[in-house]
JSON list of C-alpha atoms in Angstrom, two decimals:
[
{"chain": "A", "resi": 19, "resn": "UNK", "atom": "CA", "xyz": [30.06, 271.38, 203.96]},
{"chain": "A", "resi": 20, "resn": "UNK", "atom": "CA", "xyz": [28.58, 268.21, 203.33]},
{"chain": "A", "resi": 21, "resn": "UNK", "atom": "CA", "xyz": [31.46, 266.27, 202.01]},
{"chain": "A", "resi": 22, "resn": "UNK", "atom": "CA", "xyz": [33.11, 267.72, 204.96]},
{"chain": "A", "resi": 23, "resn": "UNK", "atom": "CA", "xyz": [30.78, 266.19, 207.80]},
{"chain": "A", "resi": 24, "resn": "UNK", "atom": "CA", "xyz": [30.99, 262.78, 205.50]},
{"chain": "A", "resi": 25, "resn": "UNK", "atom": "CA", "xyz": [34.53, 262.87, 206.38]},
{"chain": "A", "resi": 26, "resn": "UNK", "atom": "CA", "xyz": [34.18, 262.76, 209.82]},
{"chain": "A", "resi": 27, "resn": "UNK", "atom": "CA", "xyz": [35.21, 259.57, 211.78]},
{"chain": "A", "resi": 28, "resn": "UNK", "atom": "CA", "xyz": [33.24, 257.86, 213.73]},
{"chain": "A", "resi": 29, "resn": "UNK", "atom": "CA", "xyz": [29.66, 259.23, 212.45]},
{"chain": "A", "resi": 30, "resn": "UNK", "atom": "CA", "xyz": [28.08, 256.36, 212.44]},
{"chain": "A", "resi": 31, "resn": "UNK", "atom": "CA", "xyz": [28.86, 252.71, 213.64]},
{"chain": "A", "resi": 32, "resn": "UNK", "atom": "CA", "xyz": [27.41, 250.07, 211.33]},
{"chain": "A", "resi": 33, "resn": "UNK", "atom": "CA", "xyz": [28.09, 246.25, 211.01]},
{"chain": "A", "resi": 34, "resn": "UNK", "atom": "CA", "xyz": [31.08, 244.02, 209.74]},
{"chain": "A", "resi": 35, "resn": "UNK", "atom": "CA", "xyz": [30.87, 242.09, 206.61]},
{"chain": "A", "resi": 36, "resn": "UNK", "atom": "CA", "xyz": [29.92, 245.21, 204.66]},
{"chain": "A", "resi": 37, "resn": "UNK", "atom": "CA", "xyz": [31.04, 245.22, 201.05]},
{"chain": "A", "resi": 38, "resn": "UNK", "atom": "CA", "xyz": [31.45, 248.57, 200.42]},
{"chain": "A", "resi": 39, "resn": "UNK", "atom": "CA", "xyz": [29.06, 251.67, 199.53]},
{"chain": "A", "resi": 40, "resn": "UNK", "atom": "CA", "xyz": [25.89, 251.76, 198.08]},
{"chain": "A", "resi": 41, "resn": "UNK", "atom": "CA", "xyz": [26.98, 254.85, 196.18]},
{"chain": "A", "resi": 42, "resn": "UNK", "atom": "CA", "xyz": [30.62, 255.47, 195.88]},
{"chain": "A", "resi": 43, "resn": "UNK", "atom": "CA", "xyz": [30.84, 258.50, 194.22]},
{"chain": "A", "resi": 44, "resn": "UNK", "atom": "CA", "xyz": [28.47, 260.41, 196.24]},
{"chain": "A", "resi": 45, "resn": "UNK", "atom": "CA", "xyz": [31.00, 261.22, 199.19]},
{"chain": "A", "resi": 46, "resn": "UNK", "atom": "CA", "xyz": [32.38, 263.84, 196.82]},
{"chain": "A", "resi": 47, "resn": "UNK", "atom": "CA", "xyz": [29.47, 265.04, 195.33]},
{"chain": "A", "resi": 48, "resn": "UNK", "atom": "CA", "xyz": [27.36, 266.07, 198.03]},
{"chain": "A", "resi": 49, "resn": "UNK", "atom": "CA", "xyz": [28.34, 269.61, 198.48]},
{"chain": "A", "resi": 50, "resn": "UNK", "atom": "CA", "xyz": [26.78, 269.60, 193.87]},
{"chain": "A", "resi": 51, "resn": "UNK", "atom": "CA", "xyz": [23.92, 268.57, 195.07]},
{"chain": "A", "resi": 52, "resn": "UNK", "atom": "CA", "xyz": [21.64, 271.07, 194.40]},
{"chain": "A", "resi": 53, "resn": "UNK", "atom": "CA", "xyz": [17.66, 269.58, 194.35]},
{"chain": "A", "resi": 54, "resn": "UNK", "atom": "CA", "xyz": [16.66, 265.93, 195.44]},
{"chain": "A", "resi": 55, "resn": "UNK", "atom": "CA", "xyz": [13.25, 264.73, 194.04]},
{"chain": "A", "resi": 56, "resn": "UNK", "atom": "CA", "xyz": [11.21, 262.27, 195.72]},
{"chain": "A", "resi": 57, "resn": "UNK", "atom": "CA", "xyz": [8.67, 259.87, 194.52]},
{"chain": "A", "resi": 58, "resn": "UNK", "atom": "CA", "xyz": [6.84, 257.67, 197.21]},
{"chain": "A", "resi": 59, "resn": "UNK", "atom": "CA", "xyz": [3.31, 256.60, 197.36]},
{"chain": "A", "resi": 60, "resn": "UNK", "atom": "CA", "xyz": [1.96, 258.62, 194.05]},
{"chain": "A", "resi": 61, "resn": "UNK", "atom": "CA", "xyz": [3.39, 261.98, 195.50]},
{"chain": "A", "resi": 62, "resn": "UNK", "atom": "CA", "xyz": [6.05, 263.97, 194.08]},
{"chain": "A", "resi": 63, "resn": "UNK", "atom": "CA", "xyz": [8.38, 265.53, 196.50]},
{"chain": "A", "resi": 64, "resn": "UNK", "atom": "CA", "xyz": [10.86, 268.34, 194.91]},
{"chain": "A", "resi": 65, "resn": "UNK", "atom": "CA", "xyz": [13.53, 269.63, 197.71]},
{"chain": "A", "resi": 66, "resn": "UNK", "atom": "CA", "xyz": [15.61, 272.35, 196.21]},
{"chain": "A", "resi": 67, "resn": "UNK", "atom": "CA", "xyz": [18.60, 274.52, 197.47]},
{"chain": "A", "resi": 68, "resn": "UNK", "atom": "CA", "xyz": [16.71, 278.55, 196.82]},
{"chain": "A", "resi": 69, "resn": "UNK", "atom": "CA", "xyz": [18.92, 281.60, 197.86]},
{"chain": "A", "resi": 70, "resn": "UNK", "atom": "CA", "xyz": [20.81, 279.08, 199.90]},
{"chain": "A", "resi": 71, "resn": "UNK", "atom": "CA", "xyz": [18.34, 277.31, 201.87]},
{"chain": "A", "resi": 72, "resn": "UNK", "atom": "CA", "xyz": [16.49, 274.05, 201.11]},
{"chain": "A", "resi": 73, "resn": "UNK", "atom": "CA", "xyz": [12.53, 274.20, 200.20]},
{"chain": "A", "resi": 74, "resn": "UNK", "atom": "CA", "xyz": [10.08, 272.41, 199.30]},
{"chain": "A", "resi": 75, "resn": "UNK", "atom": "CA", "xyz": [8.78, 273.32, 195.97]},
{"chain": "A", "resi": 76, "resn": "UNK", "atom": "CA", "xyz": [5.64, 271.71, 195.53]},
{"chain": "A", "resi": 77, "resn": "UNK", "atom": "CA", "xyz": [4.41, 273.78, 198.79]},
{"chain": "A", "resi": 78, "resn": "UNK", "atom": "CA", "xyz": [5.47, 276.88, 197.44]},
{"chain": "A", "resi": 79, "resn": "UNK", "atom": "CA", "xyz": [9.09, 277.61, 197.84]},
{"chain": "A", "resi": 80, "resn": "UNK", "atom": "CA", "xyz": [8.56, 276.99, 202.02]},
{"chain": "A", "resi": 81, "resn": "UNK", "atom": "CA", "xyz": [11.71, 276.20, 203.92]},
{"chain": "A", "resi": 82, "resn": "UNK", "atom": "CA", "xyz": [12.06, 272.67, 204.45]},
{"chain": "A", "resi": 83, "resn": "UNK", "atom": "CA", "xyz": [13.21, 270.79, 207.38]},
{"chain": "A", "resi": 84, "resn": "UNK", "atom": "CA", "xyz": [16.93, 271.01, 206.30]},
{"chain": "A", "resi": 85, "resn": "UNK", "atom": "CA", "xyz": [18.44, 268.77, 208.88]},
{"chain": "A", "resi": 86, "resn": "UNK", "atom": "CA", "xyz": [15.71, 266.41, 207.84]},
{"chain": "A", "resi": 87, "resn": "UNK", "atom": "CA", "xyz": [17.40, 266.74, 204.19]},
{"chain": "A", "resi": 88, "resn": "UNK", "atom": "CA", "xyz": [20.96, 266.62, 205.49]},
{"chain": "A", "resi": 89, "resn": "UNK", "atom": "CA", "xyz": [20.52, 263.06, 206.97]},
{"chain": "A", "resi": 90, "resn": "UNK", "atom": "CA", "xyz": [18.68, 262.24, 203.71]},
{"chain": "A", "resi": 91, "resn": "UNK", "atom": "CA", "xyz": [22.05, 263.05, 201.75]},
{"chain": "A", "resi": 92, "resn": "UNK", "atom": "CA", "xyz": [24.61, 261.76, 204.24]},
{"chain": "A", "resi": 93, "resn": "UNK", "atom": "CA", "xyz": [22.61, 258.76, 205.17]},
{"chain": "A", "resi": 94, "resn": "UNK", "atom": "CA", "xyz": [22.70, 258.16, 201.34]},
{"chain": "A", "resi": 95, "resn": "UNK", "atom": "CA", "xyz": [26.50, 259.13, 200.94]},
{"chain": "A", "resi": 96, "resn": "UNK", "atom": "CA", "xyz": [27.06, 256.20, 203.79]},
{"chain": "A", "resi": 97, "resn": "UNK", "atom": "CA", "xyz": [24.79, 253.41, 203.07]},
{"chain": "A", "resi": 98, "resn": "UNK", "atom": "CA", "xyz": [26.71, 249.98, 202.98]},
{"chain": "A", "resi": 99, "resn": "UNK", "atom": "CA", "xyz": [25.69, 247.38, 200.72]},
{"chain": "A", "resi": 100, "resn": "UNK", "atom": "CA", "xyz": [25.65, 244.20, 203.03]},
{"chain": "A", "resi": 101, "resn": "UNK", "atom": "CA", "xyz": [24.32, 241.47, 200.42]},
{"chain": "A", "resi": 102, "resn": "UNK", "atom": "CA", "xyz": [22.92, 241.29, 197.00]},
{"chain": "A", "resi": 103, "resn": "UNK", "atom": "CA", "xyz": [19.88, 240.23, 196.50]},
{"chain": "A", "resi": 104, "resn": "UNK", "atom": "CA", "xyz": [17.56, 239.04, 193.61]},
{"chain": "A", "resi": 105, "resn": "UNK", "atom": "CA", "xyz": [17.99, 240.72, 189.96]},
{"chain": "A", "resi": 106, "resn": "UNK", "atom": "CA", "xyz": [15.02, 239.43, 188.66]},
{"chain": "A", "resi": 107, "resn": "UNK", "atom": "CA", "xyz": [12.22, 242.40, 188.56]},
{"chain": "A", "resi": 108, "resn": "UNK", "atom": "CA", "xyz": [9.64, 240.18, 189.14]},
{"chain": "A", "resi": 109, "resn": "UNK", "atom": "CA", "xyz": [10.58, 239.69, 192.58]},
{"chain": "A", "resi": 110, "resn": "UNK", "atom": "CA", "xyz": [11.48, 243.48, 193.41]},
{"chain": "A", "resi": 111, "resn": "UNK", "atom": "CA", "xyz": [7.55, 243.77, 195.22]},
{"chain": "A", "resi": 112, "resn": "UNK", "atom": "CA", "xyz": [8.48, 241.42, 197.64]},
{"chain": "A", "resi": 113, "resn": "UNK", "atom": "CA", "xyz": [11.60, 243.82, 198.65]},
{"chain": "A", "resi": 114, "resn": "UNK", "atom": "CA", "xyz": [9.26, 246.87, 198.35]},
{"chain": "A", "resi": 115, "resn": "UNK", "atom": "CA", "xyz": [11.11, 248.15, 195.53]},
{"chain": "A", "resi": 116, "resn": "UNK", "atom": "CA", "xyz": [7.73, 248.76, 193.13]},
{"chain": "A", "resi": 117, "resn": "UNK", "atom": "CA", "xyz": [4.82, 250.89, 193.11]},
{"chain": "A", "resi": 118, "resn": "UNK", "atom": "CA", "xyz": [6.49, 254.63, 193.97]},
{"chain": "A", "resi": 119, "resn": "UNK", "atom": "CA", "xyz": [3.74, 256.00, 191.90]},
{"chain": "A", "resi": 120, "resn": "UNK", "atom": "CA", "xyz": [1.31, 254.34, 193.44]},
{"chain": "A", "resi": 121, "resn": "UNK", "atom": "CA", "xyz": [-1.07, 255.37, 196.88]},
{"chain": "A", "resi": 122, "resn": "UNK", "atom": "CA", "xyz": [0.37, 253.26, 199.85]},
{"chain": "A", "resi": 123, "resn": "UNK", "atom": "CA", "xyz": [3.87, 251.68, 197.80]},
{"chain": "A", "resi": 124, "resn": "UNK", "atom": "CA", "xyz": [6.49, 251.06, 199.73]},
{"chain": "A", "resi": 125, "resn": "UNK", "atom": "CA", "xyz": [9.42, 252.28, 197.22]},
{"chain": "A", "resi": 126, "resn": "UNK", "atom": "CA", "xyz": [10.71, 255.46, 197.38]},
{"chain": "A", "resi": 127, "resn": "UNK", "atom": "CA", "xyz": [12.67, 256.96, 194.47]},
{"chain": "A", "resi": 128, "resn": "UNK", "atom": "CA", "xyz": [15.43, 259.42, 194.82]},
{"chain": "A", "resi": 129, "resn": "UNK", "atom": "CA", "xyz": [17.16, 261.50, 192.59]},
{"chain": "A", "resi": 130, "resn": "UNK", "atom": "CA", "xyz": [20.07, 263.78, 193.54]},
{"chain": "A", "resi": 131, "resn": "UNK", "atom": "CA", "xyz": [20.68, 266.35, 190.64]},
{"chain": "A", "resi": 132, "resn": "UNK", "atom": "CA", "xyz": [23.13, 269.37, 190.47]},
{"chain": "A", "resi": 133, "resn": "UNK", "atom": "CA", "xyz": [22.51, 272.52, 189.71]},
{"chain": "A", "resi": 134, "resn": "UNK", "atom": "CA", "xyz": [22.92, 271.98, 186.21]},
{"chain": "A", "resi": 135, "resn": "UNK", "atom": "CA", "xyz": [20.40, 269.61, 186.21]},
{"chain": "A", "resi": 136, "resn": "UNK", "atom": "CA", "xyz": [22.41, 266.19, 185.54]},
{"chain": "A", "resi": 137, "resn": "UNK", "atom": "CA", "xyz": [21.97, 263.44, 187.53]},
{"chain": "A", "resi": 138, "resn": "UNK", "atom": "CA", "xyz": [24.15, 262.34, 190.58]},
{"chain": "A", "resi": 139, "resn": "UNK", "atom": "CA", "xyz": [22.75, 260.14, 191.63]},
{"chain": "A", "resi": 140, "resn": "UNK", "atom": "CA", "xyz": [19.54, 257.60, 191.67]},
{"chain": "A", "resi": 141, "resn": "UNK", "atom": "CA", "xyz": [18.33, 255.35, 193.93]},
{"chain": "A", "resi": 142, "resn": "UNK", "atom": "CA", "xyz": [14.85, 253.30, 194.67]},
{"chain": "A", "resi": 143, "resn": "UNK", "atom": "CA", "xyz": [14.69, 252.25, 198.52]},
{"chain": "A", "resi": 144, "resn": "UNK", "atom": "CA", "xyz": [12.10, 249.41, 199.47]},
{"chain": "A", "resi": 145, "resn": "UNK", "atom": "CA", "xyz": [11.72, 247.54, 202.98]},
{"chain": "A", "resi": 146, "resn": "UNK", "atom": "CA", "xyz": [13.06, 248.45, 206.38]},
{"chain": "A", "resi": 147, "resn": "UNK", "atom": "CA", "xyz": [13.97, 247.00, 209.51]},
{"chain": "A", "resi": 148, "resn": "UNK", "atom": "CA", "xyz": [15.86, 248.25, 212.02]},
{"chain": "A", "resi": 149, "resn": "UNK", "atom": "CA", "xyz": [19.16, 246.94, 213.36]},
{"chain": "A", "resi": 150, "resn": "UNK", "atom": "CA", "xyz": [19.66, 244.72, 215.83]},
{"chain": "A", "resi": 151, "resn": "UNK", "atom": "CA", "xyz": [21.54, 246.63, 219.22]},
{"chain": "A", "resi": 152, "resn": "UNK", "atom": "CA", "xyz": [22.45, 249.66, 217.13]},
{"chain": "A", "resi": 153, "resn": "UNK", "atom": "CA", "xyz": [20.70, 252.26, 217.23]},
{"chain": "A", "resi": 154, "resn": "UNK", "atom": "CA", "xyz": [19.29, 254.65, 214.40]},
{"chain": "A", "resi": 155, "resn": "UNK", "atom": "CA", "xyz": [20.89, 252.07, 212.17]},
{"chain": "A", "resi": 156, "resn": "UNK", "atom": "CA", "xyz": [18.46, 250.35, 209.61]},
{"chain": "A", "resi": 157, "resn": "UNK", "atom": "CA", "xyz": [18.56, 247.79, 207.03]},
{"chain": "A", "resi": 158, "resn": "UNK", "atom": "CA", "xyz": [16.69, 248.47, 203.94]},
{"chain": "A", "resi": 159, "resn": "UNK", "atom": "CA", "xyz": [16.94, 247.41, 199.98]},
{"chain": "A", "resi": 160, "resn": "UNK", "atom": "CA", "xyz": [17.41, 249.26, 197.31]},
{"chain": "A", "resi": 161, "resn": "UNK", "atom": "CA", "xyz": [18.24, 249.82, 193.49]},
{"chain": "A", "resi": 162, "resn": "UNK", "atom": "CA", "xyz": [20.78, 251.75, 192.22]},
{"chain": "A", "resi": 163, "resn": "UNK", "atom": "CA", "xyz": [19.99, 253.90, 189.00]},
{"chain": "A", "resi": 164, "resn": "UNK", "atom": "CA", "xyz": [19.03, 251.34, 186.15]},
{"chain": "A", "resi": 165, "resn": "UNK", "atom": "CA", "xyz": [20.92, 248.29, 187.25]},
{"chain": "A", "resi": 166, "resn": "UNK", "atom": "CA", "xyz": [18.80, 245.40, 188.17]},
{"chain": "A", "resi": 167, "resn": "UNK", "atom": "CA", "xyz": [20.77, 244.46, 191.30]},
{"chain": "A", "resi": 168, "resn": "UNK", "atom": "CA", "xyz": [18.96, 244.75, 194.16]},
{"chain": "A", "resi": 169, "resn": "UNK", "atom": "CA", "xyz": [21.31, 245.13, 197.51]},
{"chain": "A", "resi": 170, "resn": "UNK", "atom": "CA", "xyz": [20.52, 244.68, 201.04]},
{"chain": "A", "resi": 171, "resn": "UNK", "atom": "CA", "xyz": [21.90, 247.54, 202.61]},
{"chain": "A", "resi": 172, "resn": "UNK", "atom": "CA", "xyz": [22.57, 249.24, 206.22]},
{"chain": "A", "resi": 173, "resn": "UNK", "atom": "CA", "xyz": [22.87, 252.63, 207.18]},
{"chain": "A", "resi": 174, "resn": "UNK", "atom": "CA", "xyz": [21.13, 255.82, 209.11]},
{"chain": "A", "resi": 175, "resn": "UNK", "atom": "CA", "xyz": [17.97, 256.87, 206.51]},
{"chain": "A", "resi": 176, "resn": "UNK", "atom": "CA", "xyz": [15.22, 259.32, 207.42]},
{"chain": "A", "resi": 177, "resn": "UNK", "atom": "CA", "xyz": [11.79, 258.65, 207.42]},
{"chain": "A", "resi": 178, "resn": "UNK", "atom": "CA", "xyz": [10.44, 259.46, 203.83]},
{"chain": "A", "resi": 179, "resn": "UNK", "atom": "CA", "xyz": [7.07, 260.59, 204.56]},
{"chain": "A", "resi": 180, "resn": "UNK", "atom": "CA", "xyz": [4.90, 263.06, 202.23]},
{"chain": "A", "resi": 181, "resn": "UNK", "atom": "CA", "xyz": [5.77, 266.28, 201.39]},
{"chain": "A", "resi": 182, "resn": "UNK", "atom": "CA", "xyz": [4.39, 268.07, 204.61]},
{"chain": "A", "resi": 183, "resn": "UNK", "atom": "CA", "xyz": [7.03, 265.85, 206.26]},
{"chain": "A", "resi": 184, "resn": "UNK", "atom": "CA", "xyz": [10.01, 267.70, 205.07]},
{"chain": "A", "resi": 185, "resn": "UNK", "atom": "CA", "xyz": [8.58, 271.20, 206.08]},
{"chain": "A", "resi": 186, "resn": "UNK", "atom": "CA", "xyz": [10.43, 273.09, 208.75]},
{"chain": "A", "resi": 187, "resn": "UNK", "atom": "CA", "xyz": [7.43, 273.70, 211.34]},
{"chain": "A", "resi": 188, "resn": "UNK", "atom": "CA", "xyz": [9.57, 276.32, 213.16]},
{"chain": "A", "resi": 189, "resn": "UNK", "atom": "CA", "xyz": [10.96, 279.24, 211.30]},
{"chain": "A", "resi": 190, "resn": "UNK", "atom": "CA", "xyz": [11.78, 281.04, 214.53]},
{"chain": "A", "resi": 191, "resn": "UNK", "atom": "CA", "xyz": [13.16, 279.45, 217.86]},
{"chain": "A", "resi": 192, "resn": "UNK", "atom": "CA", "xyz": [13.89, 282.03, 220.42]},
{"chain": "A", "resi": 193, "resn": "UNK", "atom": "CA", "xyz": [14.28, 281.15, 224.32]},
{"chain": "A", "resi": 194, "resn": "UNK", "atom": "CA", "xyz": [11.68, 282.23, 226.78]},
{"chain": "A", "resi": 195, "resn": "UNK", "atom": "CA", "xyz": [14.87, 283.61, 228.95]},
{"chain": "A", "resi": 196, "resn": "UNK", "atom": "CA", "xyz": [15.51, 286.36, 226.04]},
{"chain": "A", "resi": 197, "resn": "UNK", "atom": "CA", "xyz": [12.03, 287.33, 225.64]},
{"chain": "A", "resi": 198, "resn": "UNK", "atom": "CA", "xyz": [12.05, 291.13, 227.46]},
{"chain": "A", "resi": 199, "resn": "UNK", "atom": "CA", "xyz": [8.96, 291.91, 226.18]},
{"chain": "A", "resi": 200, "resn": "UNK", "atom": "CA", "xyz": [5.65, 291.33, 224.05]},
{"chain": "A", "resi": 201, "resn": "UNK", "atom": "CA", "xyz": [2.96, 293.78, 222.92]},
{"chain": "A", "resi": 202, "resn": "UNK", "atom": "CA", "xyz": [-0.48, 292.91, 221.01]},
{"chain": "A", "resi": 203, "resn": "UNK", "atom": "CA", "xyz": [-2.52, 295.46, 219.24]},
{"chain": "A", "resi": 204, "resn": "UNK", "atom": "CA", "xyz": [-6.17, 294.72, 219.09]},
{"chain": "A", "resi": 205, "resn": "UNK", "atom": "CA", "xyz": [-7.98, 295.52, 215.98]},
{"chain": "A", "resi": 206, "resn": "UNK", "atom": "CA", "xyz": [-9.85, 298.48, 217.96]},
{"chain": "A", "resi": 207, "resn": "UNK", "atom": "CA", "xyz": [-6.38, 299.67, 218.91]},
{"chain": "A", "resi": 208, "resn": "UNK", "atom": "CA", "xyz": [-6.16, 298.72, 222.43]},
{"chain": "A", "resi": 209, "resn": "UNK", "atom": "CA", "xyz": [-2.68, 297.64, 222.97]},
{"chain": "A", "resi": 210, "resn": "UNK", "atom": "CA", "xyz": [-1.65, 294.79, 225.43]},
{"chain": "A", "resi": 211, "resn": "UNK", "atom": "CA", "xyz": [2.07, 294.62, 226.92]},
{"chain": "A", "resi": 212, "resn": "UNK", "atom": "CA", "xyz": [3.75, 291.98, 228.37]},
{"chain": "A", "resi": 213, "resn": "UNK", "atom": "CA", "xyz": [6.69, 291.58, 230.40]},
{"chain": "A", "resi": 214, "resn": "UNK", "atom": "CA", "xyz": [8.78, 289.45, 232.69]},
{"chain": "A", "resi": 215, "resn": "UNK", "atom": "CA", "xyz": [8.19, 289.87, 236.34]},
{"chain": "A", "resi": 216, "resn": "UNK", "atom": "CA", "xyz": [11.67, 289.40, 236.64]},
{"chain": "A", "resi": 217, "resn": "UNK", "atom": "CA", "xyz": [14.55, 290.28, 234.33]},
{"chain": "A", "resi": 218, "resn": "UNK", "atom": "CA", "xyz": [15.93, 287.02, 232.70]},
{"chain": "A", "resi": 219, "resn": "UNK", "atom": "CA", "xyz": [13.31, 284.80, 233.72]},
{"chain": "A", "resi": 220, "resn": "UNK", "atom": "CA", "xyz": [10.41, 283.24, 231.83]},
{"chain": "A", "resi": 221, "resn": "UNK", "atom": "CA", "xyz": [7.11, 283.97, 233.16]},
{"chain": "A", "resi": 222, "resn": "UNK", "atom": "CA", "xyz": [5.54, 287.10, 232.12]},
{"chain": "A", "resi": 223, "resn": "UNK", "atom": "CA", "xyz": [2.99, 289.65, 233.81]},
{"chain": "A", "resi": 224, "resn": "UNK", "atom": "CA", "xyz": [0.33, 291.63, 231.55]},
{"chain": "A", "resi": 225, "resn": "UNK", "atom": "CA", "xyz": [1.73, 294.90, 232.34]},
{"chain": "A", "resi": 226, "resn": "UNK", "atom": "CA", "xyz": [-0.68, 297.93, 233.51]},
{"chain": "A", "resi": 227, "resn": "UNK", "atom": "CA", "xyz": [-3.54, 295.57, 235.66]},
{"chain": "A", "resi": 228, "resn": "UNK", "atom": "CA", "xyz": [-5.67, 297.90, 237.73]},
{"chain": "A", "resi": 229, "resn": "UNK", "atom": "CA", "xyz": [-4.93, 296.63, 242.10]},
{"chain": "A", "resi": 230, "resn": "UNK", "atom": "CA", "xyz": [-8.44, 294.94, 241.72]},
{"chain": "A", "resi": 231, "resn": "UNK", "atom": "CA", "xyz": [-8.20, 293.34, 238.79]},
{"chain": "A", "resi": 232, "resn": "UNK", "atom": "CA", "xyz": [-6.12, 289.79, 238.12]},
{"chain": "A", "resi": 233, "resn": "UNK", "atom": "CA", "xyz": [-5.84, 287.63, 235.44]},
{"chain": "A", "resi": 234, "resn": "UNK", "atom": "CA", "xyz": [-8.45, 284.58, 235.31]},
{"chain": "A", "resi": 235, "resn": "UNK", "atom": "CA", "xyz": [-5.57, 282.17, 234.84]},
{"chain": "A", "resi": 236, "resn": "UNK", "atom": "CA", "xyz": [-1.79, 282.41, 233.66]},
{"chain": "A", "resi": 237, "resn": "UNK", "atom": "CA", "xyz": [-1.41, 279.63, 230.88]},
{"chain": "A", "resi": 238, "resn": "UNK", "atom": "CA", "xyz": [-2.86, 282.54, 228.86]},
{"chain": "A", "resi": 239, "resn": "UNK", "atom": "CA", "xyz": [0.20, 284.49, 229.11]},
{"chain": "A", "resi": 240, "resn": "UNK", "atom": "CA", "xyz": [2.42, 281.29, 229.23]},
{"chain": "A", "resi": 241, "resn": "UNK", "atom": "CA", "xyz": [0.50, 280.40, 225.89]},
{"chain": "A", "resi": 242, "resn": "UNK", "atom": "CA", "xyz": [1.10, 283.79, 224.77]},
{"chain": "A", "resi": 243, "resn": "UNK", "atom": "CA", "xyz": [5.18, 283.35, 224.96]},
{"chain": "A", "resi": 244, "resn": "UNK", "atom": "CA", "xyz": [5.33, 279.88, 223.91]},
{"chain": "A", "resi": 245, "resn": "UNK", "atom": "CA", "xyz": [3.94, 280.98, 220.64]},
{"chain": "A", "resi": 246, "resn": "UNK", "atom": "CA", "xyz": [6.77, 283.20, 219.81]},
{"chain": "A", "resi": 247, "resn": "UNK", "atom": "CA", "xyz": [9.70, 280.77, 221.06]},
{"chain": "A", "resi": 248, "resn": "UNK", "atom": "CA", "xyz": [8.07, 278.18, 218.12]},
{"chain": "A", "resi": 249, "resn": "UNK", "atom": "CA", "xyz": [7.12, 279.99, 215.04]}
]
């Protein structure tokens, strides 16, 4: 499905004077790709593809942020290299291309493996900046696998980040309009129902108030909802 999107035209719109991708054979490899591992600022990150959905291992098998990982891959599959840069390793710090294992480096080292376990693909990405008058475009540097040619490159790259970073935050997203109901059972067994004061529409009423009594306020019962549209 991956290789599929690649293969869409007009996905992204990125500079002239490219000289061609910063991995070649990743196009056609992206649909093998079946764990990425991340190493940026002394953390391990270990995204892997479990029962068919991407999670992060480190924090237990939860889900990750999978559209987070699909721009990860694609950007990857469509980065253009747009100039070489230095080969010699003792300049690679000034391109923030050292120091992945380190607190606060700037690299970030990827490794796309299949199922298997071999290798697609490996990359180190350094400094960004974004693109002048194109949006969600950056430039950044990077290595590719063990050759000392460092590349200025262009192309659409999330934000790395730590490992909480790549967690999907909502595992449920359900609109307010198809909520028809909610009921809470307190501890002591008193149960609590709530439901829309009008069919199809989003605020809700605590059902079974006495005439004389009223609610103090209704962002409770907003608050209430809200939590079950974002779990």
């Amino acid at each position: 499905m991956l290789a599929a999107m690649y293969n869409q035209p007009g996905s992204m719109n990125l500079s002239s004077g490219k000289l061609g991708l910063l991995l070649p054979e990743l196009a056609n490899q992206l649909d093998k790709v079946h764990s990425v591992k991340i190493v940026h600022s002394g953390e391990t990150i270990t995204l892997q593809v479990l029962d068919g959905e991407w999670v992060v291992v480190e924090k237990a098998n939860y889900p990750a942020l999978a559209s987070q990982v699909r721009e990860l891959l694609l950007g990857l599959a469509q980065a253009q290299r747009l100039e070489p840069k230095t080969r010699m390793p003792d300049h690679y710090a000034a391109l923030g291309l050292t120091d992945s294992n380190t607190s606060g480096g700037e690299a970030s080292v990827v490794e796309l493996k299949a199922q298997a376990g071999n290798t697609i693909a490996k990359v180190t990405l350094g400094k960004r900046r974004p693109t002048a008058n194109v949006d969600n475009i950056s430039e950044f540097y990077a290595l590719v696998g063990n050759d000392p040619q460092t590349w200025l490159t262009e192309g659409q790259m999330p934000t790395i980040g730590a490992s909480g970073a790549w967690l999907q935050r909502n595992l449920l997203e359900l609109s307010r309009t198809r909520i028809t109901g909610v009921t809470l059972e307190h501890r002591d067994g008193e149960m609590l129902h709530l439901v829309p004061k009008e069919v199809g529409k989003t605020p809700l009423n605590l059902e079974g108030l006495l005439p004389n009594q009223q609610l103090k306020n209704d962002y409770i019962i907003d608050d209430i909802a809200d939590r079950f549209t974002r779990m």
